[in-house]
mmCIF file of C-alpha atoms in Angstrom:
data_model
loop_
_atom_site.group_PDB
_atom_site.id
_atom_site.type_symbol
_atom_site.label_atom_id
_atom_site.label_comp_id
_atom_site.label_asym_id
_atom_site.label_seq_id
_atom_site.Cartn_x
_atom_site.Cartn_y
_atom_site.Cartn_z
ATOM 1 C CA MET A 556 -54.656 -1.065 -42.973
ATOM 2 C CA THR A 557 -53.186 2.351 -42.253
ATOM 3 C CA LEU A 558 -49.505 2.812 -41.343
ATOM 4 C CA ARG A 559 -50.499 3.906 -37.848
ATOM 5 C CA THR A 560 -52.654 0.801 -37.350
ATOM 6 C CA LEU A 561 -49.839 -1.424 -38.622
ATOM 7 C CA ALA A 562 -47.329 0.156 -36.203
ATOM 8 C CA LEU A 563 -49.720 -0.289 -33.280
ATOM 9 C CA SER A 564 -50.275 -3.938 -34.191
ATOM 10 C CA CYS A 565 -46.529 -4.558 -34.294
ATOM 11 C CA LEU A 566 -46.054 -2.961 -30.876
ATOM 12 C CA LEU A 567 -48.822 -5.094 -29.374
ATOM 13 C CA ALA A 568 -47.343 -8.238 -30.919
ATOM 14 C CA CYS A 569 -43.885 -7.429 -29.497
ATOM 15 C CA ALA A 570 -45.325 -6.709 -26.049
ATOM 16 C CA THR A 571 -47.233 -9.999 -26.099
ATOM 17 C CA ALA A 572 -44.094 -11.877 -27.113
ATOM 18 C CA LEU A 573 -42.115 -10.287 -24.251
ATOM 19 C CA VAL A 574 -44.798 -11.258 -21.738
ATOM 20 C CA VAL A 575 -44.799 -14.862 -23.026
ATOM 21 C CA VAL A 576 -40.996 -15.129 -22.915
ATOM 22 C CA HIS A 577 -40.908 -13.672 -19.401
ATOM 23 C CA ALA A 578 -43.594 -16.098 -18.248
ATOM 24 C CA GLN A 579 -41.601 -19.027 -19.629
ATOM 25 C CA GLN A 580 -38.442 -18.163 -17.657
ATOM 26 C CA PRO A 581 -37.831 -20.910 -15.079
ATOM 27 C CA PRO A 582 -37.738 -19.784 -11.452
ATOM 28 C CA ALA A 583 -34.296 -19.327 -9.929
ATOM 29 C CA PRO A 584 -33.128 -22.483 -8.175
ATOM 30 C CA ALA A 585 -33.268 -22.422 -4.409
ATOM 31 C CA PRO A 586 -29.833 -21.974 -2.793
ATOM 32 C CA ALA A 587 -28.194 -25.194 -1.706
ATOM 33 C CA VAL A 588 -28.368 -26.087 1.963
ATOM 34 C CA THR A 589 -25.342 -27.586 3.695
ATOM 35 C CA ILE A 590 -25.163 -28.851 7.264
ATOM 36 C CA LEU A 591 -21.681 -28.883 8.794
ATOM 37 C CA ARG A 592 -21.399 -31.496 11.539
ATOM 38 C CA PRO A 593 -18.194 -31.148 13.591
ATOM 39 C CA ALA A 594 -17.537 -32.628 17.023
ATOM 40 C CA ARG A 595 -18.161 -29.245 18.615
ATOM 41 C CA VAL A 596 -18.798 -25.578 17.788
ATOM 42 C CA PHE A 597 -17.122 -22.594 19.445
ATOM 43 C CA ASP A 598 -19.398 -19.568 19.085
ATOM 44 C CA GLY A 599 -16.884 -17.002 20.283
ATOM 45 C CA VAL A 600 -17.987 -17.315 23.909
ATOM 46 C CA ALA A 601 -18.478 -20.973 24.771
ATOM 47 C CA MET A 602 -17.746 -24.456 23.413
ATOM 48 C CA HIS A 603 -20.791 -26.536 22.436
ATOM 49 C CA GLU A 604 -20.469 -30.304 22.058
ATOM 50 C CA GLY A 605 -22.745 -31.896 19.471
ATOM 51 C CA TRP A 606 -23.577 -28.668 17.698
ATOM 52 C CA GLY A 607 -23.568 -28.057 13.977
ATOM 53 C CA VAL A 608 -24.010 -25.197 11.513
ATOM 54 C CA ARG A 609 -26.542 -24.883 8.684
ATOM 55 C CA VAL A 610 -25.487 -22.868 5.627
ATOM 56 C CA ARG A 611 -27.946 -21.741 2.962
ATOM 57 C CA GLY A 612 -26.160 -20.656 -0.186
ATOM 58 C CA THR A 613 -23.198 -18.657 1.053
ATOM 59 C CA ARG A 614 -24.690 -17.524 4.364
ATOM 60 C CA ILE A 615 -24.779 -19.131 7.787
ATOM 61 C CA GLU A 616 -28.445 -19.611 8.609
ATOM 62 C CA ALA A 617 -28.369 -21.330 11.993
ATOM 63 C CA ALA A 618 -26.134 -22.914 14.598
ATOM 64 C CA GLY A 619 -27.221 -25.267 17.342
ATOM 65 C CA PRO A 620 -27.699 -28.932 18.241
ATOM 66 C CA VAL A 621 -27.404 -31.025 15.078
ATOM 67 C CA ALA A 622 -30.893 -32.509 15.532
ATOM 68 C CA SER A 623 -32.401 -29.005 15.271
ATOM 69 C CA LEU A 624 -30.723 -28.196 11.957
ATOM 70 C CA SER A 625 -32.336 -30.741 9.620
ATOM 71 C CA ALA A 626 -33.561 -29.411 6.280
ATOM 72 C CA VAL A 627 -35.037 -30.949 3.131
ATOM 73 C CA ASP A 628 -32.404 -31.922 0.523
ATOM 74 C CA ALA A 629 -29.569 -30.707 2.744
ATOM 75 C CA THR A 630 -26.039 -31.972 2.153
ATOM 76 C CA VAL A 631 -24.388 -33.090 5.380
ATOM 77 C CA VAL A 632 -20.634 -32.631 5.700
ATOM 78 C CA ASP A 633 -19.217 -34.790 8.480
ATOM 79 C CA LEU A 634 -16.302 -33.080 10.250
ATOM 80 C CA ALA A 635 -15.750 -35.687 12.942
ATOM 81 C CA GLY A 636 -13.162 -34.830 15.558
ATOM 82 C CA THR A 637 -12.959 -31.146 14.600
ATOM 83 C CA THR A 638 -13.915 -27.866 16.258
ATOM 84 C CA LEU A 639 -15.793 -25.374 14.094
ATOM 85 C CA MET A 640 -15.457 -21.695 14.982
ATOM 86 C CA PRO A 641 -16.280 -18.281 13.457
ATOM 87 C CA GLY A 642 -13.826 -16.804 11.006
ATOM 88 C CA LEU A 643 -11.077 -14.713 12.583
ATOM 89 C CA ILE A 644 -10.638 -10.993 11.907
ATOM 90 C CA GLU A 645 -7.188 -9.447 11.665
ATOM 91 C CA GLY A 646 -7.453 -5.777 12.556
ATOM 92 C CA HIS A 647 -3.932 -4.673 11.583
ATOM 93 C CA SER A 648 -2.494 -6.274 8.482
ATOM 94 C CA HIS A 649 -0.022 -5.296 5.750
ATOM 95 C CA ILE A 650 -0.608 -7.783 2.966
ATOM 96 C CA LEU A 651 1.931 -6.043 0.708
ATOM 97 C CA LEU A 652 4.814 -6.478 3.163
ATOM 98 C CA HIS A 653 6.727 -9.616 4.071
ATOM 99 C CA ALA A 654 8.873 -10.570 7.044
ATOM 100 C CA TYR A 655 11.690 -8.179 7.940
ATOM 101 C CA ASN A 656 14.041 -11.088 8.601
ATOM 102 C CA GLU A 657 13.768 -11.763 4.855
ATOM 103 C CA THR A 658 14.550 -8.171 3.860
ATOM 104 C CA THR A 659 14.123 -4.719 5.382
ATOM 105 C CA TRP A 660 11.066 -2.507 5.102
ATOM 106 C CA GLU A 661 13.126 0.026 3.149
ATOM 107 C CA ASN A 662 14.259 -2.591 0.624
ATOM 108 C CA GLN A 663 10.659 -3.607 0.053
ATOM 109 C CA VAL A 664 9.508 -0.010 -0.516
ATOM 110 C CA LEU A 665 12.437 1.073 -2.699
ATOM 111 C CA ARG A 666 13.701 -2.068 -4.425
ATOM 112 C CA GLU A 667 10.753 -4.416 -4.895
ATOM 113 C CA GLY A 668 8.476 -3.612 -7.830
ATOM 114 C CA LEU A 669 4.710 -3.398 -7.577
ATOM 115 C CA ALA A 670 4.115 -6.631 -9.527
ATOM 116 C CA LEU A 671 6.499 -8.553 -7.246
ATOM 117 C CA ARG A 672 4.853 -7.186 -4.123
ATOM 118 C CA ALA A 673 1.380 -7.962 -5.468
ATOM 119 C CA ALA A 674 2.466 -11.539 -6.252
ATOM 120 C CA ARG A 675 3.590 -11.982 -2.642
ATOM 121 C CA ALA A 676 0.317 -10.468 -1.433
ATOM 122 C CA VAL A 677 -1.676 -13.076 -3.376
ATOM 123 C CA ASN A 678 0.131 -15.765 -1.381
ATOM 124 C CA HIS A 679 -0.404 -13.860 1.871
ATOM 125 C CA LEU A 680 -4.157 -13.642 1.273
ATOM 126 C CA ARG A 681 -4.438 -17.348 0.520
ATOM 127 C CA GLN A 682 -2.417 -18.242 3.618
ATOM 128 C CA LYS A 683 -4.553 -16.017 5.836
ATOM 129 C CA LEU A 684 -7.743 -17.665 4.592
ATOM 130 C CA GLU A 685 -6.283 -21.139 5.106
ATOM 131 C CA ALA A 686 -5.349 -20.118 8.659
ATOM 132 C CA GLY A 687 -8.976 -19.228 9.430
ATOM 133 C CA PHE A 688 -8.991 -15.461 8.849
ATOM 134 C CA THR A 689 -12.090 -14.422 6.908
ATOM 135 C CA THR A 690 -11.587 -10.635 7.190
ATOM 136 C CA VAL A 691 -8.425 -8.525 7.224
ATOM 137 C CA ARG A 692 -8.084 -4.782 7.667
ATOM 138 C CA ASP A 693 -5.039 -3.713 5.682
ATOM 139 C CA LEU A 694 -3.604 -0.567 7.258
ATOM 140 C CA GLY A 695 -1.515 0.834 4.447
ATOM 141 C CA THR A 696 0.199 -0.430 1.311
ATOM 142 C CA GLU A 697 3.570 1.056 2.351
ATOM 143 C CA GLY A 698 4.454 2.550 -0.996
ATOM 144 C CA ALA A 699 2.373 0.202 -3.149
ATOM 145 C CA GLY A 700 -0.276 2.767 -4.064
ATOM 146 C CA TYR A 701 -3.809 1.388 -4.335
ATOM 147 C CA ALA A 702 -2.781 -2.239 -4.810
ATOM 148 C CA ASP A 703 -4.786 -3.318 -1.750
ATOM 149 C CA VAL A 704 -8.015 -2.115 -3.396
ATOM 150 C CA GLU A 705 -7.285 -4.118 -6.546
ATOM 151 C CA LEU A 706 -6.370 -7.207 -4.519
ATOM 152 C CA LYS A 707 -9.684 -6.783 -2.702
ATOM 153 C CA GLN A 708 -11.430 -6.674 -6.082
ATOM 154 C CA ALA A 709 -9.584 -9.830 -7.183
ATOM 155 C CA VAL A 710 -10.886 -11.672 -4.096
ATOM 156 C CA GLU A 711 -14.438 -10.399 -4.610
ATOM 157 C CA GLN A 712 -14.408 -11.445 -8.266
ATOM 158 C CA GLY A 713 -13.163 -14.940 -7.418
ATOM 159 C CA ILE A 714 -9.867 -14.476 -9.257
ATOM 160 C CA ILE A 715 -7.790 -15.347 -6.170
ATOM 161 C CA PRO A 716 -8.694 -16.955 -2.837
ATOM 162 C CA GLY A 717 -8.593 -14.767 0.222
ATOM 163 C CA PRO A 718 -10.515 -13.182 3.077
ATOM 164 C CA ARG A 719 -12.570 -10.016 2.832
ATOM 165 C CA VAL A 720 -10.211 -7.045 2.591
ATOM 166 C CA LEU A 721 -10.885 -3.692 4.236
ATOM 167 C CA ALA A 722 -8.457 -1.374 2.454
ATOM 168 C CA SER A 723 -6.733 1.750 3.800
ATOM 169 C CA THR A 724 -4.803 2.420 0.568
ATOM 170 C CA ARG A 725 -1.787 4.723 0.907
ATOM 171 C CA ALA A 726 -2.217 6.070 4.492
ATOM 172 C CA ILE A 727 -1.465 9.737 5.273
ATOM 173 C CA VAL A 728 1.614 11.312 6.868
ATOM 174 C CA ALA A 729 2.889 14.846 7.370
ATOM 175 C CA THR A 730 5.597 15.866 4.899
ATOM 176 C CA GLY A 731 9.071 14.864 6.062
ATOM 177 C CA SER A 732 7.848 12.769 8.982
ATOM 178 C CA TYR A 733 7.789 9.239 7.551
ATOM 179 C CA ALA A 734 10.177 6.991 5.691
ATOM 180 C CA PRO A 735 12.386 6.345 3.845
ATOM 181 C CA ALA A 736 14.045 9.382 5.429
ATOM 182 C CA ALA A 737 15.131 11.855 2.752
ATOM 183 C CA LYS A 738 18.222 12.877 4.731
ATOM 184 C CA THR A 739 19.707 9.390 4.310
ATOM 185 C CA PHE A 740 19.880 9.867 0.521
ATOM 186 C CA ALA A 741 21.355 12.515 -1.757
ATOM 187 C CA LEU A 742 19.303 15.541 -0.745
ATOM 188 C CA GLU A 743 18.542 16.577 -4.323
ATOM 189 C CA TRP A 744 16.614 13.331 -4.827
ATOM 190 C CA ARG A 745 12.888 12.998 -4.321
ATOM 191 C CA VAL A 746 12.707 9.748 -2.355
ATOM 192 C CA PRO A 747 9.533 7.624 -2.761
ATOM 193 C CA GLN A 748 7.627 7.462 0.517
ATOM 194 C CA GLY A 749 5.806 4.653 2.273
ATOM 195 C CA ALA A 750 2.666 6.799 2.639
ATOM 196 C CA GLU A 751 1.038 9.851 1.039
ATOM 197 C CA GLU A 752 2.155 13.222 2.359
ATOM 198 C CA ALA A 753 -0.312 16.009 3.192
ATOM 199 C CA ASP A 754 -0.103 19.271 5.149
ATOM 200 C CA GLY A 755 -2.699 21.800 6.215
ATOM 201 C CA VAL A 756 -6.485 21.672 6.057
ATOM 202 C CA ASP A 757 -6.784 22.119 2.296
ATOM 203 C CA SER A 758 -4.189 19.454 1.467
ATOM 204 C CA LEU A 759 -5.649 16.968 3.942
ATOM 205 C CA THR A 760 -9.145 17.549 2.575
ATOM 206 C CA ARG A 761 -7.983 16.740 -0.932
ATOM 207 C CA VAL A 762 -5.953 13.675 0.074
ATOM 208 C CA VAL A 763 -8.658 12.170 2.305
ATOM 209 C CA ARG A 764 -11.277 12.599 -0.416
ATOM 210 C CA ASP A 765 -8.913 11.237 -3.055
ATOM 211 C CA GLN A 766 -8.154 8.084 -1.081
ATOM 212 C CA ILE A 767 -11.850 7.487 -0.406
ATOM 213 C CA GLY A 768 -12.497 8.024 -4.097
ATOM 214 C CA HIS A 769 -9.916 5.352 -4.902
ATOM 215 C CA GLY A 770 -11.732 2.792 -2.755
ATOM 216 C CA ALA A 771 -10.437 3.255 0.802
ATOM 217 C CA ASP A 772 -12.679 1.594 3.395
ATOM 218 C CA TRP A 773 -10.596 3.176 6.164
ATOM 219 C CA VAL A 774 -8.388 6.264 6.132
ATOM 220 C CA LYS A 775 -5.200 5.817 8.138
ATOM 221 C CA LEU A 776 -3.598 8.967 9.540
ATOM 222 C CA TYR A 777 -0.262 8.992 11.360
ATOM 223 C CA GLY A 778 -0.942 11.385 14.239
ATOM 224 C CA ASP A 779 2.610 11.007 15.480
ATOM 225 C CA TYR A 780 5.814 9.340 14.361
ATOM 226 C CA ARG A 781 9.517 9.026 15.075
ATOM 227 C CA TRP A 782 10.770 12.205 13.411
ATOM 228 C CA GLY A 783 12.790 15.336 14.158
ATOM 229 C CA PRO A 784 16.012 15.704 16.168
ATOM 230 C CA GLN A 785 14.622 14.333 19.436
ATOM 231 C CA PRO A 786 14.263 10.587 20.163
ATOM 232 C CA GLY A 787 10.856 8.938 20.304
ATOM 233 C CA ALA A 788 7.559 9.721 18.606
ATOM 234 C CA HIS A 789 6.250 13.272 18.260
ATOM 235 C CA PRO A 790 3.017 14.818 16.922
ATOM 236 C CA THR A 791 2.967 15.342 13.173
ATOM 237 C CA PHE A 792 -0.398 17.077 12.657
ATOM 238 C CA SER A 793 -2.108 19.939 14.476
ATOM 239 C CA ARG A 794 -5.438 19.465 16.263
ATOM 240 C CA GLU A 795 -7.181 21.327 13.465
ATOM 241 C CA GLU A 796 -5.693 19.012 10.844
ATOM 242 C CA MET A 797 -6.572 15.878 12.840
ATOM 243 C CA ALA A 798 -10.159 17.068 13.428
ATOM 244 C CA LEU A 799 -10.571 17.748 9.709
ATOM 245 C CA ALA A 800 -9.277 14.312 8.714
ATOM 246 C CA VAL A 801 -11.484 12.496 11.222
ATOM 247 C CA ALA A 802 -14.581 14.486 10.302
#
């Protein structure tokens, strides 16, 4: 037998073995089916007595009268006396902040470390899920960098319980327009800010792209804020800057 013939025989034998092994792989098990049977279901519009919900794997497959939801080998969970409703969505959340009657916003940004704030956020996410919120849009970490993206990853990987997180990361402000206000500290200090500063088209382009690159689902831009010598909120970006950021 020549060397070439021997090599070809070995390749054919390996290919045959791979085909046999692949053929012997058991089929993936069908996702489990669960029927939730509460007293009533609220579908976001109306209340329905005697309805239930059928879940296949991790997805809701059907909702309607319980008699219409039967399925082979389904597990029935009796939720007598309860009302089942869709998960709530919180559109404006700050999971890395806690109540201002506990301590001020400025104390949290300047005096609480990132690990401490992240530990609080883990509790906040669990509490939101237990309260029925299945999605939260976090509109800025307020000085905590990209911690919201990593908390989102921790939820997705099953490390901590929590709702889906739509992250806005650091948010964007015009230089000198946000807080903590530099003029309330020694002016030679560079005071950490609660959001990322950017000015002009080129700077905004870089910052928007950078935040998206770090995992932002939304980009938050402060179009106005309480700054300058006059009371009340005032524009912080030009029309050209705002159009660039939105585009």
